[in-house]
Amino acid sequence: MTSLTFYGGVNEIGGNKILLEDKDTKVFLDFGKGFSRRAKYFEEYINPRVANGIEDFLTMGLLPDVKGLYRDDLMKMAEREVLEPDIDAVLLSHAHSDHADYISFLHKKIPIYMGETCHLILQAIEERSNRQIEREVLSYREKPTNKKDEPIKRKINTFRTGDKLRIGSLEVEPIHVDHSVPGAYGFIIYTSAGPIGYTGDIRLHGTIPQMTRDFIERAKNEKLVALIMEGTRIADEVKDESEELVSKESKNIVSTTNRLVLADFNFKDVDRLRTFLKVGKDNDRKLVVKMNDAYFLKYLSKDPKLNVPDIDDEDIIIYLPKKGSGKYQDSDYKGRDKEFVSRHNTWNAQEIARNEDKVLCAMGFYSFTALIDMKPEPGATYIHSASEPYNEEQEISQERINAWMDHFGIYKFQCHCSGHARSKDLLQIVEEINPHALYPIHTEHPEIYKRTFKNVMEVIEGRPYSFL
Ligand SMILES: [Zn+2]
Ligand SMILES: [Zn+2]
């Protein structure tokens, strides 16, 4: 009657795709992109072909080969049978790619449920980036593309904590959790076999641990028949970390210099954004943002709870990169970029360099060519405020970052606090919730949960786990 089948996030970090079936109701919990799985076969110059519709993704196991799930246009191109969708909903926990991005392939009739803030973030992402097949979460263009066709919008339903959703035989309660992106939720789902919990991505050492606590409390009281739980850092050493520490350390670093400062962080991490806004403010420095990141300000400032300034704010400068002629002419900037060119708060590299002690540049590795135009004297500062490299590709990027640092004589610092709970917190959460069975996902080391908890299921991809 009730079952769970895991199609992603199994022995890997991210790519969650969990099918929950109850009587005639079928929902997916997240439908994310599995980065490690994709990287096993593909890299920069070899990608799944769009010209083959959905075939490359299905054949190589990037998407589960399940009937009644995918877009008609992509199935047709792959010469596969086109069917009416057989899924009632997708519940999206948060806006990170490893949970959201492969919604891109789903049939347009499948409704997607997400938090209101999660929706704002996805809107910002859609507006800032070029359309590509693996990033068409909110809307998509039918393939083969006809330029005249308008994008097809998906059915999006938004919720907030406190809402109760009815989907077929299920009642779903989304509960906010603290993670490195706002609008993140866990779910308690009432099935005919009893309540099932899904954590999404969580932490207890972040800015608002109370949100995660609210989820734990609720889950604890419900006597869950199953808890689907993330375990990203279950094997990692516990260290002292918090957003406050990031703020304190960055403030110290910035306060001792009057030279150029670059801060490299993920703009979706609004806690981090606020941290660097504050560090800048406390040191009389305005935050310089890239044009692409300005879209996040545009959307996130609409949510008063997030306390994010709009692009017009006096503390915000938008960086204008060289394009076209390289002379910053109006005609060099096309499409969406145009709106930024003649703003009062848009600066090019030279203007930033002239005011180096008055700015904090939210610019990372991918903007390092700006350094060639800024020509910083040796002694500038680069704060890397993201996770340290954890795979080979990132190691190589790190070496490149170091080479740029050496070339321009820049000091590099590492200040970060993770979006994922520490191992001791994960174990404590399980102990507290004490579910009938634990399904560890979003981790390469699910077995570690067995050391402290007895009812740990060994999750095997594609195998249904039944409850009644
Ligand atoms: Zn994740
Ligand atoms: Zn996440």
mmCIF file of N, CA and C in Angstrom, residues 277-352:
data_model
loop_
_atom_site.group_PDB
_atom_site.id
_atom_site.type_symbol
_atom_site.label_atom_id
_atom_site.label_comp_id
_atom_site.label_asym_id
_atom_site.label_seq_id
_atom_site.Cartn_x
_atom_site.Cartn_y
_atom_site.Cartn_z
ATOM 1 N N LEU A 277 27.740 41.860 3.680
ATOM 2 C CA LEU A 277 27.173 43.218 3.665
ATOM 3 C C LEU A 277 27.556 43.942 4.964
ATOM 4 N N LYS A 278 27.439 43.192 6.062
ATOM 5 C CA LYS A 278 27.718 43.758 7.381
ATOM 6 C C LYS A 278 29.214 44.039 7.544
ATOM 7 N N VAL A 279 30.049 43.067 7.133
ATOM 8 C CA VAL A 279 31.498 43.262 7.222
ATOM 9 C C VAL A 279 31.894 44.493 6.409
ATOM 10 N N GLY A 280 31.292 44.654 5.253
ATOM 11 C CA GLY A 280 31.565 45.828 4.424
ATOM 12 C C GLY A 280 31.139 47.090 5.144
ATOM 13 N N LYS A 281 29.926 47.120 5.601
ATOM 14 C CA LYS A 281 29.368 48.292 6.288
ATOM 15 C C LYS A 281 30.232 48.708 7.478
ATOM 16 N N ASP A 282 30.610 47.724 8.289
ATOM 17 C CA ASP A 282 31.418 48.004 9.484
ATOM 18 C C ASP A 282 32.787 48.571 9.129
ATOM 19 N N ASN A 283 33.194 48.383 7.883
ATOM 20 C CA ASN A 283 34.502 48.883 7.469
ATOM 21 C C ASN A 283 34.384 49.968 6.388
ATOM 22 N N ASP A 284 33.211 50.595 6.312
ATOM 23 C CA ASP A 284 32.941 51.639 5.309
ATOM 24 C C ASP A 284 33.244 51.186 3.892
ATOM 25 N N ARG A 285 32.878 49.968 3.606
ATOM 26 C CA ARG A 285 33.049 49.452 2.242
ATOM 27 C C ARG A 285 31.693 49.053 1.686
ATOM 28 N N LYS A 286 31.434 49.428 0.435
ATOM 29 C CA LYS A 286 30.206 49.014 -0.239
ATOM 30 C C LYS A 286 30.422 47.634 -0.850
ATOM 31 N N LEU A 287 29.354 46.865 -0.982
ATOM 32 C CA LEU A 287 29.488 45.527 -1.567
ATOM 33 C C LEU A 287 29.366 45.622 -3.091
ATOM 34 N N VAL A 288 30.411 45.170 -3.790
ATOM 35 C CA VAL A 288 30.364 45.140 -5.252
ATOM 36 C C VAL A 288 29.832 43.773 -5.676
ATOM 37 N N VAL A 289 28.754 43.769 -6.457
ATOM 38 C CA VAL A 289 28.185 42.493 -6.907
ATOM 39 C C VAL A 289 28.254 42.383 -8.428
ATOM 40 N N LYS A 290 28.353 41.174 -8.905
ATOM 41 C CA LYS A 290 28.361 40.941 -10.352
ATOM 42 C C LYS A 290 26.946 41.145 -10.888
ATOM 43 N N MET A 291 26.843 41.432 -12.175
ATOM 44 C CA MET A 291 25.515 41.647 -12.775
ATOM 45 C C MET A 291 24.614 40.437 -12.540
ATOM 46 N N ASN A 292 25.166 39.234 -12.718
ATOM 47 C CA ASN A 292 24.370 38.013 -12.519
ATOM 48 C C ASN A 292 23.813 37.915 -11.105
ATOM 49 N N ASP A 293 24.629 38.281 -10.134
ATOM 50 C CA ASP A 293 24.182 38.177 -8.741
ATOM 51 C C ASP A 293 23.179 39.267 -8.389
ATOM 52 N N ALA A 294 23.176 40.355 -9.157
ATOM 53 C CA ALA A 294 22.217 41.432 -8.907
ATOM 54 C C ALA A 294 20.783 40.909 -9.007
ATOM 55 N N TYR A 295 20.575 39.853 -9.828
ATOM 56 C CA TYR A 295 19.224 39.275 -9.933
ATOM 57 C C TYR A 295 18.760 38.693 -8.608
ATOM 58 N N PHE A 296 19.699 38.154 -7.831
ATOM 59 C CA PHE A 296 19.316 37.633 -6.512
ATOM 60 C C PHE A 296 18.816 38.765 -5.622
ATOM 61 N N LEU A 297 19.514 39.928 -5.679
ATOM 62 C CA LEU A 297 19.059 41.064 -4.869
ATOM 63 C C LEU A 297 17.661 41.480 -5.307
ATOM 64 N N LYS A 298 17.499 41.534 -6.635
ATOM 65 C CA LYS A 298 16.219 41.959 -7.193
ATOM 66 C C LYS A 298 15.064 41.094 -6.659
ATOM 67 N N TYR A 299 15.246 39.782 -6.620
ATOM 68 C CA TYR A 299 14.171 38.886 -6.190
ATOM 69 C C TYR A 299 14.110 38.726 -4.672
ATOM 70 N N LEU A 300 15.275 38.538 -4.045
ATOM 71 C CA LEU A 300 15.260 38.245 -2.606
ATOM 72 C C LEU A 300 14.842 39.459 -1.785
ATOM 73 N N SER A 301 15.068 40.672 -2.322
ATOM 74 C CA SER A 301 14.653 41.868 -1.580
ATOM 75 C C SER A 301 13.127 41.974 -1.513
ATOM 76 N N LYS A 302 12.435 41.178 -2.353
ATOM 77 C CA LYS A 302 10.962 41.184 -2.317
ATOM 78 C C LYS A 302 10.423 40.491 -1.069
ATOM 79 N N ASP A 303 11.249 39.646 -0.452
ATOM 80 C CA ASP A 303 10.802 38.952 0.755
ATOM 81 C C ASP A 303 11.312 39.724 1.974
ATOM 82 N N PRO A 304 10.425 40.486 2.641
ATOM 83 C CA PRO A 304 10.882 41.356 3.731
ATOM 84 C C PRO A 304 11.577 40.594 4.848
ATOM 85 N N LYS A 305 11.207 39.322 5.016
ATOM 86 C CA LYS A 305 11.812 38.520 6.091
ATOM 87 C C LYS A 305 13.306 38.302 5.884
ATOM 88 N N LEU A 306 13.727 38.355 4.632
ATOM 89 C CA LEU A 306 15.119 38.013 4.342
ATOM 90 C C LEU A 306 16.078 39.164 4.605
ATOM 91 N N ASN A 307 15.540 40.382 4.643
ATOM 92 C CA ASN A 307 16.373 41.535 4.966
ATOM 93 C C ASN A 307 17.570 41.669 4.006
ATOM 94 N N VAL A 308 17.257 41.578 2.723
ATOM 95 C CA VAL A 308 18.286 41.719 1.686
ATOM 96 C C VAL A 308 18.024 43.039 0.947
ATOM 97 N N PRO A 309 19.072 43.873 0.749
ATOM 98 C CA PRO A 309 18.847 45.152 0.061
ATOM 99 C C PRO A 309 18.574 44.969 -1.426
ATOM 100 N N ASP A 310 17.853 45.904 -1.997
ATOM 101 C CA ASP A 310 17.608 45.876 -3.442
ATOM 102 C C ASP A 310 18.854 46.427 -4.156
ATOM 103 N N ILE A 311 18.870 46.316 -5.486
ATOM 104 C CA ILE A 311 20.072 46.746 -6.225
ATOM 105 C C ILE A 311 20.307 48.256 -6.141
ATOM 106 N N ASP A 312 19.279 49.019 -5.766
ATOM 107 C CA ASP A 312 19.437 50.474 -5.659
ATOM 108 C C ASP A 312 20.039 50.922 -4.336
ATOM 109 N N ASP A 313 20.204 49.989 -3.419
ATOM 110 C CA ASP A 313 20.659 50.349 -2.081
ATOM 111 C C ASP A 313 21.997 51.092 -2.128
ATOM 112 N N GLU A 314 22.166 52.028 -1.198
ATOM 113 C CA GLU A 314 23.392 52.844 -1.211
ATOM 114 C C GLU A 314 24.638 52.022 -0.900
ATOM 115 N N ASP A 315 24.467 50.827 -0.341
ATOM 116 C CA ASP A 315 25.634 49.997 -0.029
ATOM 117 C C ASP A 315 25.990 49.014 -1.139
ATOM 118 N N ILE A 316 25.293 49.116 -2.269
ATOM 119 C CA ILE A 316 25.515 48.156 -3.360
ATOM 120 C C ILE A 316 26.105 48.849 -4.593
ATOM 121 N N ILE A 317 27.157 48.253 -5.141
ATOM 122 C CA ILE A 317 27.731 48.680 -6.421
ATOM 123 C C ILE A 317 27.667 47.480 -7.360
ATOM 124 N N ILE A 318 27.336 47.731 -8.618
ATOM 125 C CA ILE A 318 27.302 46.620 -9.577
ATOM 126 C C ILE A 318 28.530 46.702 -10.481
ATOM 127 N N TYR A 319 29.222 45.593 -10.580
ATOM 128 C CA TYR A 319 30.456 45.550 -11.382
ATOM 129 C C TYR A 319 30.122 45.387 -12.862
ATOM 130 N N LEU A 320 30.651 46.293 -13.665
ATOM 131 C CA LEU A 320 30.433 46.250 -15.111
ATOM 132 C C LEU A 320 31.671 45.646 -15.775
ATOM 133 N N PRO A 321 31.560 44.413 -16.286
ATOM 134 C CA PRO A 321 32.732 43.805 -16.929
ATOM 135 C C PRO A 321 32.901 44.340 -18.355
ATOM 136 N N LYS A 322 34.100 44.168 -18.891
ATOM 137 C CA LYS A 322 34.342 44.528 -20.293
ATOM 138 C C LYS A 322 33.594 43.563 -21.193
ATOM 139 N N LYS A 323 32.942 44.093 -22.203
ATOM 140 C CA LYS A 323 32.306 43.229 -23.202
ATOM 141 C C LYS A 323 32.510 43.863 -24.573
ATOM 142 N N GLY A 324 32.166 43.139 -25.612
ATOM 143 C CA GLY A 324 32.189 43.673 -26.971
ATOM 144 C C GLY A 324 33.467 44.416 -27.311
ATOM 145 N N SER A 325 33.372 45.722 -27.478
ATOM 146 C CA SER A 325 34.521 46.539 -27.890
ATOM 147 C C SER A 325 35.586 46.638 -26.799
ATOM 148 N N GLY A 326 35.218 46.306 -25.562
ATOM 149 C CA GLY A 326 36.150 46.436 -24.448
ATOM 150 C C GLY A 326 36.278 47.874 -23.975
ATOM 151 N N LYS A 327 35.392 48.752 -24.483
ATOM 152 C CA LYS A 327 35.485 50.183 -24.133
ATOM 153 C C LYS A 327 34.283 50.635 -23.296
ATOM 154 N N TYR A 328 33.543 49.715 -22.764
ATOM 155 C CA TYR A 328 32.358 50.011 -21.939
ATOM 156 C C TYR A 328 31.324 50.853 -22.697
ATOM 157 N N GLN A 329 31.190 50.606 -23.994
ATOM 158 C CA GLN A 329 30.163 51.327 -24.752
ATOM 159 C C GLN A 329 28.790 50.697 -24.508
ATOM 160 N N ASP A 330 27.765 51.541 -24.539
ATOM 161 C CA ASP A 330 26.405 51.043 -24.305
ATOM 162 C C ASP A 330 26.078 49.860 -25.214
ATOM 163 N N SER A 331 26.530 49.969 -26.488
ATOM 164 C CA SER A 331 26.178 48.944 -27.471
ATOM 165 C C SER A 331 26.853 47.601 -27.174
ATOM 166 N N ASP A 332 27.819 47.585 -26.252
ATOM 167 C CA ASP A 332 28.492 46.325 -25.905
ATOM 168 C C ASP A 332 27.608 45.403 -25.068
ATOM 169 N N TYR A 333 26.573 45.966 -24.462
ATOM 170 C CA TYR A 333 25.768 45.192 -23.509
ATOM 171 C C TYR A 333 24.398 44.886 -24.092
ATOM 172 N N LYS A 334 24.125 43.603 -24.208
ATOM 173 C CA LYS A 334 22.911 43.169 -24.903
ATOM 174 C C LYS A 334 21.924 42.528 -23.914
ATOM 175 N N GLY A 335 20.694 42.426 -24.375
ATOM 176 C CA GLY A 335 19.657 41.694 -23.619
ATOM 177 C C GLY A 335 19.516 42.211 -22.197
ATOM 178 N N ARG A 336 19.505 41.248 -21.286
ATOM 179 C CA ARG A 336 19.269 41.573 -19.877
ATOM 180 C C ARG A 336 20.357 42.484 -19.292
ATOM 181 N N ASP A 337 21.588 42.366 -19.836
ATOM 182 C CA ASP A 337 22.703 43.157 -19.289
ATOM 183 C C ASP A 337 22.472 44.653 -19.435
ATOM 184 N N LYS A 338 21.692 45.029 -20.470
ATOM 185 C CA LYS A 338 21.507 46.456 -20.785
ATOM 186 C C LYS A 338 21.058 47.276 -19.587
ATOM 187 N N GLU A 339 20.121 46.700 -18.809
ATOM 188 C CA GLU A 339 19.535 47.484 -17.725
ATOM 189 C C GLU A 339 20.565 47.916 -16.687
ATOM 190 N N PHE A 340 21.733 47.274 -16.681
ATOM 191 C CA PHE A 340 22.721 47.608 -15.654
ATOM 192 C C PHE A 340 23.701 48.694 -16.101
ATOM 193 N N VAL A 341 23.827 48.910 -17.405
ATOM 194 C CA VAL A 341 24.910 49.742 -17.920
ATOM 195 C C VAL A 341 24.856 51.177 -17.410
ATOM 196 N N SER A 342 23.687 51.794 -17.485
ATOM 197 C CA SER A 342 23.663 53.223 -17.148
ATOM 198 C C SER A 342 23.119 53.508 -15.748
ATOM 199 N N ARG A 343 23.203 52.514 -14.887
ATOM 200 C CA ARG A 343 22.749 52.751 -13.510
ATOM 201 C C ARG A 343 23.714 53.677 -12.784
ATOM 202 N N HIS A 344 23.188 54.385 -11.780
ATOM 203 C CA HIS A 344 24.051 55.292 -11.014
ATOM 204 C C HIS A 344 25.096 54.535 -10.215
ATOM 205 N N ASN A 345 24.813 53.257 -9.896
ATOM 206 C CA ASN A 345 25.738 52.523 -9.025
ATOM 207 C C ASN A 345 26.471 51.400 -9.756
ATOM 208 N N THR A 346 26.713 51.585 -11.048
ATOM 209 C CA THR A 346 27.489 50.602 -11.806
ATOM 210 C C THR A 346 28.922 51.124 -11.973
ATOM 211 N N TRP A 347 29.885 50.306 -11.598
ATOM 212 C CA TRP A 347 31.292 50.701 -11.719
ATOM 213 C C TRP A 347 32.051 49.688 -12.565
ATOM 214 N N ASN A 348 33.017 50.189 -13.356
ATOM 215 C CA ASN A 348 33.893 49.261 -14.065
ATOM 216 C C ASN A 348 35.148 48.998 -13.225
ATOM 217 N N ALA A 349 36.045 48.157 -13.758
ATOM 218 C CA ALA A 349 37.215 47.727 -12.982
ATOM 219 C C ALA A 349 38.069 48.910 -12.520
ATOM 220 N N GLN A 350 38.258 49.907 -13.399
ATOM 221 C CA GLN A 350 39.092 51.049 -13.027
ATOM 222 C C GLN A 350 38.475 51.840 -11.873
ATOM 223 N N GLU A 351 37.151 52.035 -11.954
ATOM 224 C CA GLU A 351 36.478 52.780 -10.872
ATOM 225 C C GLU A 351 36.597 52.032 -9.546
ATOM 226 N N ILE A 352 36.495 50.708 -9.618
ATOM 227 C CA ILE A 352 36.643 49.908 -8.393
ATOM 228 C C ILE A 352 38.066 50.043 -7.862
#
